Coordinates of N, CA and C in Angstrom, one line a residue:
X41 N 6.6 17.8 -14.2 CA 6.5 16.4 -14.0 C 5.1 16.0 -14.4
X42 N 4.9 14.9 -15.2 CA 3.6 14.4 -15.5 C 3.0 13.3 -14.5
X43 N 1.8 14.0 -14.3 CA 1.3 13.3 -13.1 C 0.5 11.5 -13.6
X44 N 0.9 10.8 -12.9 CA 0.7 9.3 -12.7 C -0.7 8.9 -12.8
X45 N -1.5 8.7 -13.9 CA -2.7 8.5 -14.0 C -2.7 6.7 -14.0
X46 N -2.0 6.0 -14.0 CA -1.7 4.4 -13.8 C -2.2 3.5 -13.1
X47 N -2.9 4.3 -12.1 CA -3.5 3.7 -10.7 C -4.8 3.9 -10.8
X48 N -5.4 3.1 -10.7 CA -6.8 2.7 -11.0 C -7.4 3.6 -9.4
X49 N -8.9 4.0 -9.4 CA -9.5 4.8 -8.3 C -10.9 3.8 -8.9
X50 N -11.5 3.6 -9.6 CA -12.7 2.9 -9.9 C -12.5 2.4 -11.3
X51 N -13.6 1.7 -11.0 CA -13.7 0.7 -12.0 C -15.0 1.0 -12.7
X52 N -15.5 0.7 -14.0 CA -16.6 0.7 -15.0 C -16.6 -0.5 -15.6
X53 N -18.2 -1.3 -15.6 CA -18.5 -2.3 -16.1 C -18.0 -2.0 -17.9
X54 N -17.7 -3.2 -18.1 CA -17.0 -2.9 -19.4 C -17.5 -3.9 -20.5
X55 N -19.0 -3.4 -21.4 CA -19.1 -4.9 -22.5 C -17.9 -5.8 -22.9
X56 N -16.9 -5.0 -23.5 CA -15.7 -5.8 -23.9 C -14.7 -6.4 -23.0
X57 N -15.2 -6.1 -21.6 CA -14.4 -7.2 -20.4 C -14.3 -8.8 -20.6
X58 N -15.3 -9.1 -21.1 CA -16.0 -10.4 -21.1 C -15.2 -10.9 -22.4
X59 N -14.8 -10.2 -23.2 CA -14.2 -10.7 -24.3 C -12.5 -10.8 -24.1
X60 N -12.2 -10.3 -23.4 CA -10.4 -9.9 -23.4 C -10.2 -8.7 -22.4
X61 N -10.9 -7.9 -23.4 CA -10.3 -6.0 -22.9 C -10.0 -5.5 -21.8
X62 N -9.3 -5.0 -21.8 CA -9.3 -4.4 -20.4 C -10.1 -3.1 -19.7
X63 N -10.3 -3.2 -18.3 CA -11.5 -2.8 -17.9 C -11.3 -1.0 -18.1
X64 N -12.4 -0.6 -18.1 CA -12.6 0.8 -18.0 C -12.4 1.1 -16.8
X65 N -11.7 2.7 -16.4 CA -11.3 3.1 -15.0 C -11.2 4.4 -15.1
X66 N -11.1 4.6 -14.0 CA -10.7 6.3 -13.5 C -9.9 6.0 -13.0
X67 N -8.9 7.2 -13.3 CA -7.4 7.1 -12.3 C -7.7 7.9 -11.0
X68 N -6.8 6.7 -10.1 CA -7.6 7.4 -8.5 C -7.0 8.9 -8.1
X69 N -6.0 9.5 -8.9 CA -5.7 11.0 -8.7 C -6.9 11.7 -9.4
X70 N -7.2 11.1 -10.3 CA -8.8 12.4 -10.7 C -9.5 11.7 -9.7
X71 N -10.1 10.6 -9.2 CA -11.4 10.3 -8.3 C -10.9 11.3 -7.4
X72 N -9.8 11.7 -6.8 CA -9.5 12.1 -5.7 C -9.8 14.2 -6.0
X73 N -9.2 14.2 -7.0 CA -9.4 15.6 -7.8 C -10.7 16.1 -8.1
X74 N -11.2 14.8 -8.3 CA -13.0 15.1 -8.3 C -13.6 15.5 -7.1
X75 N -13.1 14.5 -6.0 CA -13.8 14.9 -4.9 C -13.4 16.4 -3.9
X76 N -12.5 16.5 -4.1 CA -11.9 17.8 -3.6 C -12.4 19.3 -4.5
X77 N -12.8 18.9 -5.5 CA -13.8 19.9 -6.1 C -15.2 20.3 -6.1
X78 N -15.9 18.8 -5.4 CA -16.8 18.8 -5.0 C -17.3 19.4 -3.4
X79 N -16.3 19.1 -2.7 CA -16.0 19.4 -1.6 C -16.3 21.1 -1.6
X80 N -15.2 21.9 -2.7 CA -15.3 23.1 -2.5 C -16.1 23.6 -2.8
X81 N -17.0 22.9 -4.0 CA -18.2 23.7 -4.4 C -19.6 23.7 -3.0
X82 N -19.4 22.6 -2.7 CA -20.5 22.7 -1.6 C -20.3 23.0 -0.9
X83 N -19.1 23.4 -0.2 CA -19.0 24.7 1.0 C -19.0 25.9 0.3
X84 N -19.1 26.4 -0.8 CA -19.3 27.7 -1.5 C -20.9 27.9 -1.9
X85 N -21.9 27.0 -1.9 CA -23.4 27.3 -2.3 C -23.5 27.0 -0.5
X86 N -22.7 26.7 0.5 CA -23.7 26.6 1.8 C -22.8 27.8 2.2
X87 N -23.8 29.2 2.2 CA -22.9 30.2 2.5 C -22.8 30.4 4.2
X88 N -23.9 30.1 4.9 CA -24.1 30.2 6.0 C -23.4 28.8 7.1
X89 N -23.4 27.6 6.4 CA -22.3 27.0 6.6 C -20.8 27.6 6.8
X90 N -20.0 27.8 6.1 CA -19.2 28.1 5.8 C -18.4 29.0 6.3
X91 N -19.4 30.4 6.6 CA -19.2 31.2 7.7 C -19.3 31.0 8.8
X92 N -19.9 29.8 9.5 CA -20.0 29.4 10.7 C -18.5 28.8 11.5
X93 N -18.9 27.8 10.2 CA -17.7 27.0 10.2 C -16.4 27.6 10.1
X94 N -15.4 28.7 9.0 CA -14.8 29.4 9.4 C -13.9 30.3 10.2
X95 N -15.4 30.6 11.0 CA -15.4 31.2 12.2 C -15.0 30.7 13.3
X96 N -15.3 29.7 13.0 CA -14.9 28.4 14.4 C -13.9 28.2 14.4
X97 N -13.2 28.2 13.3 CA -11.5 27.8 13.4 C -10.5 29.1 13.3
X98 N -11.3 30.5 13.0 CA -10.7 31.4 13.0 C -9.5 31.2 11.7
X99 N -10.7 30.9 10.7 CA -9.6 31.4 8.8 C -10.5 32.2 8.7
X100 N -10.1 32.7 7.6 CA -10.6 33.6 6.2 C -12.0 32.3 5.9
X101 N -13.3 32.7 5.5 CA -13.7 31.5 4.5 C -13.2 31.1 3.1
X102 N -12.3 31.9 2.0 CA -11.3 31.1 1.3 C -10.1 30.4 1.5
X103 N -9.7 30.4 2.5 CA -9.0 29.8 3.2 C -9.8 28.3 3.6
X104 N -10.8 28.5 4.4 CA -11.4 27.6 5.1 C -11.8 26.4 3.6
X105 N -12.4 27.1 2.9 CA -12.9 26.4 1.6 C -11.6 25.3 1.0
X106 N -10.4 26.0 0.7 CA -9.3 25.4 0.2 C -8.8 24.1 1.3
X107 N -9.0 24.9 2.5 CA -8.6 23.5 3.8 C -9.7 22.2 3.6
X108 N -10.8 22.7 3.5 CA -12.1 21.3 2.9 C -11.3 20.8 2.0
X109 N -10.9 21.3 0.9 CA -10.7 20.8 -0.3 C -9.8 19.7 -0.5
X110 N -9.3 20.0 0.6 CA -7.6 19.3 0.3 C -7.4 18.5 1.0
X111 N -8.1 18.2 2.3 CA -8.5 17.2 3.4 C -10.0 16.0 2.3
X112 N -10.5 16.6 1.9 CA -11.6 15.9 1.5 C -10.3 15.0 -0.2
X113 N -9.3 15.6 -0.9 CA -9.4 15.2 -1.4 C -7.8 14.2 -1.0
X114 N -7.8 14.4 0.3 CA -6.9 12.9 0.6 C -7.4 11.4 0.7
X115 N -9.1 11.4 1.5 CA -9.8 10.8 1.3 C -9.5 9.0 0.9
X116 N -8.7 8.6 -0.4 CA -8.5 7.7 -0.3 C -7.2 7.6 -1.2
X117 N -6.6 8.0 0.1 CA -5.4 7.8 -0.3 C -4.5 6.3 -0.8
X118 N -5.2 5.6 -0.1 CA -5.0 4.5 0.0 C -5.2 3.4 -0.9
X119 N -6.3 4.1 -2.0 CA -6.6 3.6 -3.4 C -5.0 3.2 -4.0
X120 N -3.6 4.0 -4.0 CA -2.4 3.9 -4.1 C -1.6 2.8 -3.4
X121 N -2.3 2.0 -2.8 CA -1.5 0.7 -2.3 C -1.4 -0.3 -3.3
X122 N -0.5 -1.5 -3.2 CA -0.1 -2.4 -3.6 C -1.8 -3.5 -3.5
X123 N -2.1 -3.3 -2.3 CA -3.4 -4.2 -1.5 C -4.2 -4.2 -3.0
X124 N -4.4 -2.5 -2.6 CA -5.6 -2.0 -3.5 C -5.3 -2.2 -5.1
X125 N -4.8 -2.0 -5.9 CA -4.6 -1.7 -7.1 C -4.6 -3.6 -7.3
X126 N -4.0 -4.6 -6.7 CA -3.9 -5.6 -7.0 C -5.7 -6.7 -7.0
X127 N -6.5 -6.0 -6.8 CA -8.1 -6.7 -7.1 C -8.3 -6.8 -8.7
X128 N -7.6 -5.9 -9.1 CA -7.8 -5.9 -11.0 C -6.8 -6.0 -11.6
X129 N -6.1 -7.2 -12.0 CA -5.3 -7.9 -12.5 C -5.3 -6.7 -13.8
X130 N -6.2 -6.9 -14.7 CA -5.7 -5.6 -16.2 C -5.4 -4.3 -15.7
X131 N -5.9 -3.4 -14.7 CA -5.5 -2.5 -14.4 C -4.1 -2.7 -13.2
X132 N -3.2 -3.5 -13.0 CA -1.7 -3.5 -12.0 C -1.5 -2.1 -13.0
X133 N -1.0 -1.3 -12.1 CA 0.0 -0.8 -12.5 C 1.6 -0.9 -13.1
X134 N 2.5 -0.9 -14.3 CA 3.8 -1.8 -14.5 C 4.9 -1.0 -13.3
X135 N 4.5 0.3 -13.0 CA 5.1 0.8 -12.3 C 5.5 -0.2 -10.6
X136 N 4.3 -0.9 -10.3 CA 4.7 -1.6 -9.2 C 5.2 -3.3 -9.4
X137 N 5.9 -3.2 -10.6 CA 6.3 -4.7 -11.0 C 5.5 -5.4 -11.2
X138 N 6.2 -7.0 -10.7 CA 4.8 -8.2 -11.3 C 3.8 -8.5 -10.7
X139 N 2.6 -8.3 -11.1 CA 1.4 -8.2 -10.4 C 1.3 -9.4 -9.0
X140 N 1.1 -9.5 -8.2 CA 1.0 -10.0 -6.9 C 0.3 -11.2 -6.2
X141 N -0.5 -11.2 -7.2 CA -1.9 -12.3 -7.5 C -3.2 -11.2 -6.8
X142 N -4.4 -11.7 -6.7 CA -5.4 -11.1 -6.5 C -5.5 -11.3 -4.9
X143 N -4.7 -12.4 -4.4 CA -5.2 -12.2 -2.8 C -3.3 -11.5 -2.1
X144 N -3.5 -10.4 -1.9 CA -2.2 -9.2 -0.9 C -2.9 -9.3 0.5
X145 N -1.8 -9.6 1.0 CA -2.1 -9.1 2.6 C -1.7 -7.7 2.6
X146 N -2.2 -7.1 3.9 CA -2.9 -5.7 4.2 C -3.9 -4.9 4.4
X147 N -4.0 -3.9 4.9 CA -5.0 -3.5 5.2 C -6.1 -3.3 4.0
X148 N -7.3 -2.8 4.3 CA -8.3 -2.1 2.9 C -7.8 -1.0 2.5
X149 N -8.4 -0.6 1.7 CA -7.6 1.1 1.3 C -8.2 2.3 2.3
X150 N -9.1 1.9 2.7 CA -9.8 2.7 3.7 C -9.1 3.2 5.1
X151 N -8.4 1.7 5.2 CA -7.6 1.7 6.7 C -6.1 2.3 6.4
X152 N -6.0 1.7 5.0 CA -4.2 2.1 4.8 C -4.0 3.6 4.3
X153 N -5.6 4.7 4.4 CA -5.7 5.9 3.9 C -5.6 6.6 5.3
X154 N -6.0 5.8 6.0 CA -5.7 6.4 7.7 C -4.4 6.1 8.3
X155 N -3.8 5.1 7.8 CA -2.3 5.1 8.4 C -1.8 5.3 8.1
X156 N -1.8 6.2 6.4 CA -0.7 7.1 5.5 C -0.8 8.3 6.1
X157 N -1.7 9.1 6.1 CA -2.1 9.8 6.9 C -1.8 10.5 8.5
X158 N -1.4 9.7 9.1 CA -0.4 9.1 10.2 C 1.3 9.5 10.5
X159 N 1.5 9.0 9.1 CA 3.0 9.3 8.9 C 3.0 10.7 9.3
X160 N 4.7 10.9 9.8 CA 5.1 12.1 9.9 C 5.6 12.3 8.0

């Protein structure tokens, strides 16, 4: 399956915005992919960390590392809403139909990444 890069995670100022073009972005599965990588690398240079930490929950520390990783890279899940994606009109996704106008009711993506999260 080819993963969904369609969904906007950030935005870059873009000279050619101003002209037509549409805006520069990161798709929010790499912002997300990024941060979960980052996550793991810095519990891997804080060695003393890590083993504390660990320890405390009774994993393996490769274990413990991969649990950071994957929790850190749920993070903003919420970047995947309708709310969210609809602030930048060139980046809608076609996947979620006709764009919605710029003002959606709902939460932030901050809040709707905590109540995704939630679900069973």
């Amino acid at each position: 399956m080819e993963a969904n890069v369609n969904f906007w995670g950030k935005t870059f100022a873009s000279s050619g915005e101003a002209n037509g073009a549409p805006a520069t972005y990161k798709p929010a599965l790499h912002h997300l992919v990024d941060v979960a990588a980052v996550a793991a690398a810095y519990m891997r240079v804080q060695r003393s960390r890590l083993d504390r930490e660990s320890a405390l929950i009774g994993m393996e520390p490769d274990g413990y590392v991969n649990l950071v990783a994957f929790l850190a890279g749920l993070h903003d899940l919420g970047k995947f809403t309708r709310n969210f994606q609809a602030k930048v009109e060139g980046l809608w996704p076609d996947s979620l139909g006709a764009w919605p106008g710029a003002i959606t009711m709902g939460p932030p993506h901050w809040r709707a990444t905590g109540l995704l999260l939630q679900l069973d």
